[in-house]
């Protein structure tokens, strides 16, 4: 049974499940920020996945990237697997805009996170899920 890191669970909301990974929305309304989390326990690095899993993760990352780019038209899409604080493998996908509060710096540690209001989080999660569904149909 897959166990999600407690910090990822408390800092994000469920969006949907892909074949290998779950997609979650970070609870920071300052950014459209998703994490892609392979549902495999005790993995901290992409290289710890087998070849098939690595390939699927890259396909899912590309699909999520296209969905975010097509749905939100960011100036830049930041994709990164950092893991310095939460070691469980997760890949950040962040829509960046030249007008966002952290531009052009990284989003981490620059300003406190601001929680979504529940109705806004639900609507955004549903939109991202729909965008991913559209990408899967292509």
JSON list of C-alpha atoms in Angstrom, two decimals:
[
{"chain": "A", "resi": 1, "resn": "UNK", "atom": "CA", "xyz": [0.00, 0.00, 0.00]},
{"chain": "A", "resi": 2, "resn": "UNK", "atom": "CA", "xyz": [1.41, 3.38, -1.03]},
{"chain": "A", "resi": 3, "resn": "UNK", "atom": "CA", "xyz": [2.16, 5.83, 1.79]},
{"chain": "A", "resi": 4, "resn": "UNK", "atom": "CA", "xyz": [2.24, 9.53, 0.96]},
{"chain": "A", "resi": 5, "resn": "UNK", "atom": "CA", "xyz": [4.69, 11.65, 2.95]},
{"chain": "A", "resi": 6, "resn": "UNK", "atom": "CA", "xyz": [2.77, 13.48, 5.69]},
{"chain": "A", "resi": 7, "resn": "UNK", "atom": "CA", "xyz": [4.10, 16.88, 4.64]},
{"chain": "A", "resi": 8, "resn": "UNK", "atom": "CA", "xyz": [3.06, 16.38, 1.00]},
{"chain": "A", "resi": 9, "resn": "UNK", "atom": "CA", "xyz": [-0.34, 15.26, 2.24]},
{"chain": "A", "resi": 10, "resn": "UNK", "atom": "CA", "xyz": [-0.82, 18.28, 4.51]},
{"chain": "A", "resi": 11, "resn": "UNK", "atom": "CA", "xyz": [0.55, 20.85, 2.01]},
{"chain": "A", "resi": 12, "resn": "UNK", "atom": "CA", "xyz": [-1.40, 19.70, -1.05]},
{"chain": "A", "resi": 13, "resn": "UNK", "atom": "CA", "xyz": [-4.75, 18.53, -2.41]},
{"chain": "A", "resi": 14, "resn": "UNK", "atom": "CA", "xyz": [-5.65, 15.49, -4.49]},
{"chain": "A", "resi": 15, "resn": "UNK", "atom": "CA", "xyz": [-6.19, 16.23, -8.19]},
{"chain": "A", "resi": 16, "resn": "UNK", "atom": "CA", "xyz": [-6.20, 12.82, -9.91]},
{"chain": "A", "resi": 17, "resn": "UNK", "atom": "CA", "xyz": [-4.40, 9.52, -10.43]},
{"chain": "A", "resi": 18, "resn": "UNK", "atom": "CA", "xyz": [-2.38, 8.71, -13.53]},
{"chain": "A", "resi": 19, "resn": "UNK", "atom": "CA", "xyz": [-1.06, 5.25, -14.29]},
{"chain": "A", "resi": 20, "resn": "UNK", "atom": "CA", "xyz": [2.10, 5.58, -12.15]},
{"chain": "A", "resi": 21, "resn": "UNK", "atom": "CA", "xyz": [1.63, 8.78, -10.19]},
{"chain": "A", "resi": 22, "resn": "UNK", "atom": "CA", "xyz": [-0.83, 10.90, -8.36]},
{"chain": "A", "resi": 23, "resn": "UNK", "atom": "CA", "xyz": [-1.18, 14.56, -9.17]},
{"chain": "A", "resi": 24, "resn": "UNK", "atom": "CA", "xyz": [-1.61, 16.98, -6.28]},
{"chain": "A", "resi": 25, "resn": "UNK", "atom": "CA", "xyz": [-2.12, 20.75, -6.12]},
{"chain": "A", "resi": 26, "resn": "UNK", "atom": "CA", "xyz": [0.10, 22.58, -3.66]},
{"chain": "A", "resi": 27, "resn": "UNK", "atom": "CA", "xyz": [-1.87, 24.67, -1.17]},
{"chain": "A", "resi": 28, "resn": "UNK", "atom": "CA", "xyz": [-0.46, 28.03, -2.20]},
{"chain": "A", "resi": 29, "resn": "UNK", "atom": "CA", "xyz": [-2.81, 30.26, -4.15]},
{"chain": "A", "resi": 30, "resn": "UNK", "atom": "CA", "xyz": [0.08, 32.49, -5.25]},
{"chain": "A", "resi": 31, "resn": "UNK", "atom": "CA", "xyz": [1.08, 29.88, -7.85]},
{"chain": "A", "resi": 32, "resn": "UNK", "atom": "CA", "xyz": [-0.48, 27.20, -10.02]},
{"chain": "A", "resi": 33, "resn": "UNK", "atom": "CA", "xyz": [1.75, 24.50, -8.60]},
{"chain": "A", "resi": 34, "resn": "UNK", "atom": "CA", "xyz": [1.31, 20.76, -8.93]},
{"chain": "A", "resi": 35, "resn": "UNK", "atom": "CA", "xyz": [3.40, 17.84, -7.78]},
{"chain": "A", "resi": 36, "resn": "UNK", "atom": "CA", "xyz": [3.58, 14.53, -9.58]},
{"chain": "A", "resi": 37, "resn": "UNK", "atom": "CA", "xyz": [4.21, 11.72, -7.08]},
{"chain": "A", "resi": 38, "resn": "UNK", "atom": "CA", "xyz": [4.98, 8.17, -8.26]},
{"chain": "A", "resi": 39, "resn": "UNK", "atom": "CA", "xyz": [3.03, 5.78, -6.05]},
{"chain": "A", "resi": 40, "resn": "UNK", "atom": "CA", "xyz": [6.06, 3.71, -5.12]},
{"chain": "A", "resi": 41, "resn": "UNK", "atom": "CA", "xyz": [7.26, 3.54, -1.52]},
{"chain": "A", "resi": 42, "resn": "UNK", "atom": "CA", "xyz": [10.82, 4.22, -0.40]},
{"chain": "A", "resi": 43, "resn": "UNK", "atom": "CA", "xyz": [11.95, 6.01, -3.56]},
{"chain": "A", "resi": 44, "resn": "UNK", "atom": "CA", "xyz": [13.80, 9.31, -3.31]},
{"chain": "A", "resi": 45, "resn": "UNK", "atom": "CA", "xyz": [15.46, 9.61, -6.72]},
{"chain": "A", "resi": 46, "resn": "UNK", "atom": "CA", "xyz": [14.23, 9.12, -10.28]},
{"chain": "A", "resi": 47, "resn": "UNK", "atom": "CA", "xyz": [17.16, 6.76, -10.91]},
{"chain": "A", "resi": 48, "resn": "UNK", "atom": "CA", "xyz": [15.73, 4.40, -8.26]},
{"chain": "A", "resi": 49, "resn": "UNK", "atom": "CA", "xyz": [12.76, 3.69, -10.53]},
{"chain": "A", "resi": 50, "resn": "UNK", "atom": "CA", "xyz": [13.11, 0.86, -13.03]},
{"chain": "A", "resi": 51, "resn": "UNK", "atom": "CA", "xyz": [13.31, 1.75, -16.74]},
{"chain": "A", "resi": 52, "resn": "UNK", "atom": "CA", "xyz": [9.58, 1.29, -17.37]},
{"chain": "A", "resi": 53, "resn": "UNK", "atom": "CA", "xyz": [8.71, 3.45, -14.34]},
{"chain": "A", "resi": 54, "resn": "UNK", "atom": "CA", "xyz": [11.18, 6.16, -15.39]},
{"chain": "A", "resi": 55, "resn": "UNK", "atom": "CA", "xyz": [9.70, 6.20, -18.87]},
{"chain": "A", "resi": 56, "resn": "UNK", "atom": "CA", "xyz": [6.15, 6.44, -17.49]},
{"chain": "A", "resi": 57, "resn": "UNK", "atom": "CA", "xyz": [7.13, 9.22, -15.09]},
{"chain": "A", "resi": 58, "resn": "UNK", "atom": "CA", "xyz": [8.60, 11.27, -17.96]},
{"chain": "A", "resi": 59, "resn": "UNK", "atom": "CA", "xyz": [5.44, 10.67, -20.04]},
{"chain": "A", "resi": 60, "resn": "UNK", "atom": "CA", "xyz": [3.26, 11.79, -17.14]},
{"chain": "A", "resi": 61, "resn": "UNK", "atom": "CA", "xyz": [5.46, 14.82, -16.51]},
{"chain": "A", "resi": 62, "resn": "UNK", "atom": "CA", "xyz": [5.21, 15.82, -20.17]},
{"chain": "A", "resi": 63, "resn": "UNK", "atom": "CA", "xyz": [1.44, 15.32, -20.08]},
{"chain": "A", "resi": 64, "resn": "UNK", "atom": "CA", "xyz": [1.08, 17.45, -16.94]},
{"chain": "A", "resi": 65, "resn": "UNK", "atom": "CA", "xyz": [3.39, 20.08, -18.41]},
{"chain": "A", "resi": 66, "resn": "UNK", "atom": "CA", "xyz": [1.34, 20.29, -21.62]},
{"chain": "A", "resi": 67, "resn": "UNK", "atom": "CA", "xyz": [-1.90, 20.44, -19.64]},
{"chain": "A", "resi": 68, "resn": "UNK", "atom": "CA", "xyz": [-0.64, 23.33, -17.49]},
{"chain": "A", "resi": 69, "resn": "UNK", "atom": "CA", "xyz": [0.89, 25.17, -20.44]},
{"chain": "A", "resi": 70, "resn": "UNK", "atom": "CA", "xyz": [-2.26, 24.84, -22.57]},
{"chain": "A", "resi": 71, "resn": "UNK", "atom": "CA", "xyz": [-4.64, 25.57, -19.72]},
{"chain": "A", "resi": 72, "resn": "UNK", "atom": "CA", "xyz": [-2.91, 28.51, -18.05]},
{"chain": "A", "resi": 73, "resn": "UNK", "atom": "CA", "xyz": [-0.43, 29.97, -20.60]},
{"chain": "A", "resi": 74, "resn": "UNK", "atom": "CA", "xyz": [2.43, 30.61, -18.15]},
{"chain": "A", "resi": 75, "resn": "UNK", "atom": "CA", "xyz": [5.43, 32.69, -19.18]},
{"chain": "A", "resi": 76, "resn": "UNK", "atom": "CA", "xyz": [7.61, 29.78, -18.01]},
{"chain": "A", "resi": 77, "resn": "UNK", "atom": "CA", "xyz": [6.96, 26.32, -16.65]},
{"chain": "A", "resi": 78, "resn": "UNK", "atom": "CA", "xyz": [9.34, 25.22, -13.86]},
{"chain": "A", "resi": 79, "resn": "UNK", "atom": "CA", "xyz": [9.73, 21.44, -13.49]},
{"chain": "A", "resi": 80, "resn": "UNK", "atom": "CA", "xyz": [12.00, 20.08, -10.77]},
{"chain": "A", "resi": 81, "resn": "UNK", "atom": "CA", "xyz": [12.57, 17.15, -8.43]},
{"chain": "A", "resi": 82, "resn": "UNK", "atom": "CA", "xyz": [14.30, 18.81, -5.48]},
{"chain": "A", "resi": 83, "resn": "UNK", "atom": "CA", "xyz": [13.55, 16.75, -2.37]},
{"chain": "A", "resi": 84, "resn": "UNK", "atom": "CA", "xyz": [15.80, 18.56, 0.09]},
{"chain": "A", "resi": 85, "resn": "UNK", "atom": "CA", "xyz": [13.04, 18.82, 2.71]},
{"chain": "A", "resi": 86, "resn": "UNK", "atom": "CA", "xyz": [10.65, 16.03, 1.64]},
{"chain": "A", "resi": 87, "resn": "UNK", "atom": "CA", "xyz": [12.74, 13.15, 0.38]},
{"chain": "A", "resi": 88, "resn": "UNK", "atom": "CA", "xyz": [9.86, 11.10, -1.08]},
{"chain": "A", "resi": 89, "resn": "UNK", "atom": "CA", "xyz": [10.17, 11.35, -4.87]},
{"chain": "A", "resi": 90, "resn": "UNK", "atom": "CA", "xyz": [7.92, 14.10, -6.24]},
{"chain": "A", "resi": 91, "resn": "UNK", "atom": "CA", "xyz": [8.28, 16.33, -9.27]},
{"chain": "A", "resi": 92, "resn": "UNK", "atom": "CA", "xyz": [7.16, 19.96, -9.02]},
{"chain": "A", "resi": 93, "resn": "UNK", "atom": "CA", "xyz": [5.37, 21.55, -11.99]},
{"chain": "A", "resi": 94, "resn": "UNK", "atom": "CA", "xyz": [4.93, 25.29, -11.42]},
{"chain": "A", "resi": 95, "resn": "UNK", "atom": "CA", "xyz": [3.34, 27.81, -13.76]},
{"chain": "A", "resi": 96, "resn": "UNK", "atom": "CA", "xyz": [5.42, 30.96, -13.55]},
{"chain": "A", "resi": 97, "resn": "UNK", "atom": "CA", "xyz": [4.29, 34.39, -14.66]},
{"chain": "A", "resi": 98, "resn": "UNK", "atom": "CA", "xyz": [6.36, 37.54, -14.94]},
{"chain": "A", "resi": 99, "resn": "UNK", "atom": "CA", "xyz": [3.86, 39.17, -12.58]},
{"chain": "A", "resi": 100, "resn": "UNK", "atom": "CA", "xyz": [3.97, 36.50, -9.84]},
{"chain": "A", "resi": 101, "resn": "UNK", "atom": "CA", "xyz": [5.26, 37.47, -6.41]},
{"chain": "A", "resi": 102, "resn": "UNK", "atom": "CA", "xyz": [8.51, 35.49, -6.69]},
{"chain": "A", "resi": 103, "resn": "UNK", "atom": "CA", "xyz": [9.44, 36.19, -10.34]},
{"chain": "A", "resi": 104, "resn": "UNK", "atom": "CA", "xyz": [12.15, 35.56, -11.47]},
{"chain": "A", "resi": 105, "resn": "UNK", "atom": "CA", "xyz": [13.43, 33.81, -8.34]},
{"chain": "A", "resi": 106, "resn": "UNK", "atom": "CA", "xyz": [12.44, 30.30, -7.20]},
{"chain": "A", "resi": 107, "resn": "UNK", "atom": "CA", "xyz": [9.14, 30.02, -5.34]},
{"chain": "A", "resi": 108, "resn": "UNK", "atom": "CA", "xyz": [10.68, 28.24, -2.33]},
{"chain": "A", "resi": 109, "resn": "UNK", "atom": "CA", "xyz": [11.41, 30.19, 0.83]},
{"chain": "A", "resi": 110, "resn": "UNK", "atom": "CA", "xyz": [10.74, 33.64, -0.61]},
{"chain": "A", "resi": 111, "resn": "UNK", "atom": "CA", "xyz": [7.33, 34.28, 0.93]},
{"chain": "A", "resi": 112, "resn": "UNK", "atom": "CA", "xyz": [4.90, 32.35, 3.11]},
{"chain": "A", "resi": 113, "resn": "UNK", "atom": "CA", "xyz": [2.40, 30.07, 1.42]},
{"chain": "A", "resi": 114, "resn": "UNK", "atom": "CA", "xyz": [-1.15, 31.42, 1.25]},
{"chain": "A", "resi": 115, "resn": "UNK", "atom": "CA", "xyz": [-3.88, 28.76, 1.51]},
{"chain": "A", "resi": 116, "resn": "UNK", "atom": "CA", "xyz": [-6.62, 28.39, -1.06]},
{"chain": "A", "resi": 117, "resn": "UNK", "atom": "CA", "xyz": [-10.21, 28.98, -0.12]},
{"chain": "A", "resi": 118, "resn": "UNK", "atom": "CA", "xyz": [-11.86, 25.57, -0.43]},
{"chain": "A", "resi": 119, "resn": "UNK", "atom": "CA", "xyz": [-14.14, 26.42, -3.35]},
{"chain": "A", "resi": 120, "resn": "UNK", "atom": "CA", "xyz": [-11.19, 27.88, -5.34]},
{"chain": "A", "resi": 121, "resn": "UNK", "atom": "CA", "xyz": [-9.00, 24.85, -4.65]},
{"chain": "A", "resi": 122, "resn": "UNK", "atom": "CA", "xyz": [-11.75, 22.44, -5.72]},
{"chain": "A", "resi": 123, "resn": "UNK", "atom": "CA", "xyz": [-12.41, 24.38, -8.94]},
{"chain": "A", "resi": 124, "resn": "UNK", "atom": "CA", "xyz": [-8.70, 24.54, -9.82]},
{"chain": "A", "resi": 125, "resn": "UNK", "atom": "CA", "xyz": [-8.17, 20.84, -9.03]},
{"chain": "A", "resi": 126, "resn": "UNK", "atom": "CA", "xyz": [-11.13, 19.95, -11.25]},
{"chain": "A", "resi": 127, "resn": "UNK", "atom": "CA", "xyz": [-9.81, 22.14, -14.07]},
{"chain": "A", "resi": 128, "resn": "UNK", "atom": "CA", "xyz": [-6.35, 20.53, -13.90]},
{"chain": "A", "resi": 129, "resn": "UNK", "atom": "CA", "xyz": [-7.92, 17.07, -13.89]},
{"chain": "A", "resi": 130, "resn": "UNK", "atom": "CA", "xyz": [-9.99, 18.00, -16.96]},
{"chain": "A", "resi": 131, "resn": "UNK", "atom": "CA", "xyz": [-6.91, 19.39, -18.73]},
{"chain": "A", "resi": 132, "resn": "UNK", "atom": "CA", "xyz": [-5.09, 16.11, -18.03]},
{"chain": "A", "resi": 133, "resn": "UNK", "atom": "CA", "xyz": [-8.06, 14.12, -19.34]},
{"chain": "A", "resi": 134, "resn": "UNK", "atom": "CA", "xyz": [-7.91, 16.15, -22.55]},
{"chain": "A", "resi": 135, "resn": "UNK", "atom": "CA", "xyz": [-4.16, 15.44, -22.84]},
{"chain": "A", "resi": 136, "resn": "UNK", "atom": "CA", "xyz": [-4.75, 11.70, -22.39]},
{"chain": "A", "resi": 137, "resn": "UNK", "atom": "CA", "xyz": [-7.26, 11.76, -25.26]},
{"chain": "A", "resi": 138, "resn": "UNK", "atom": "CA", "xyz": [-4.68, 13.21, -27.67]}
]
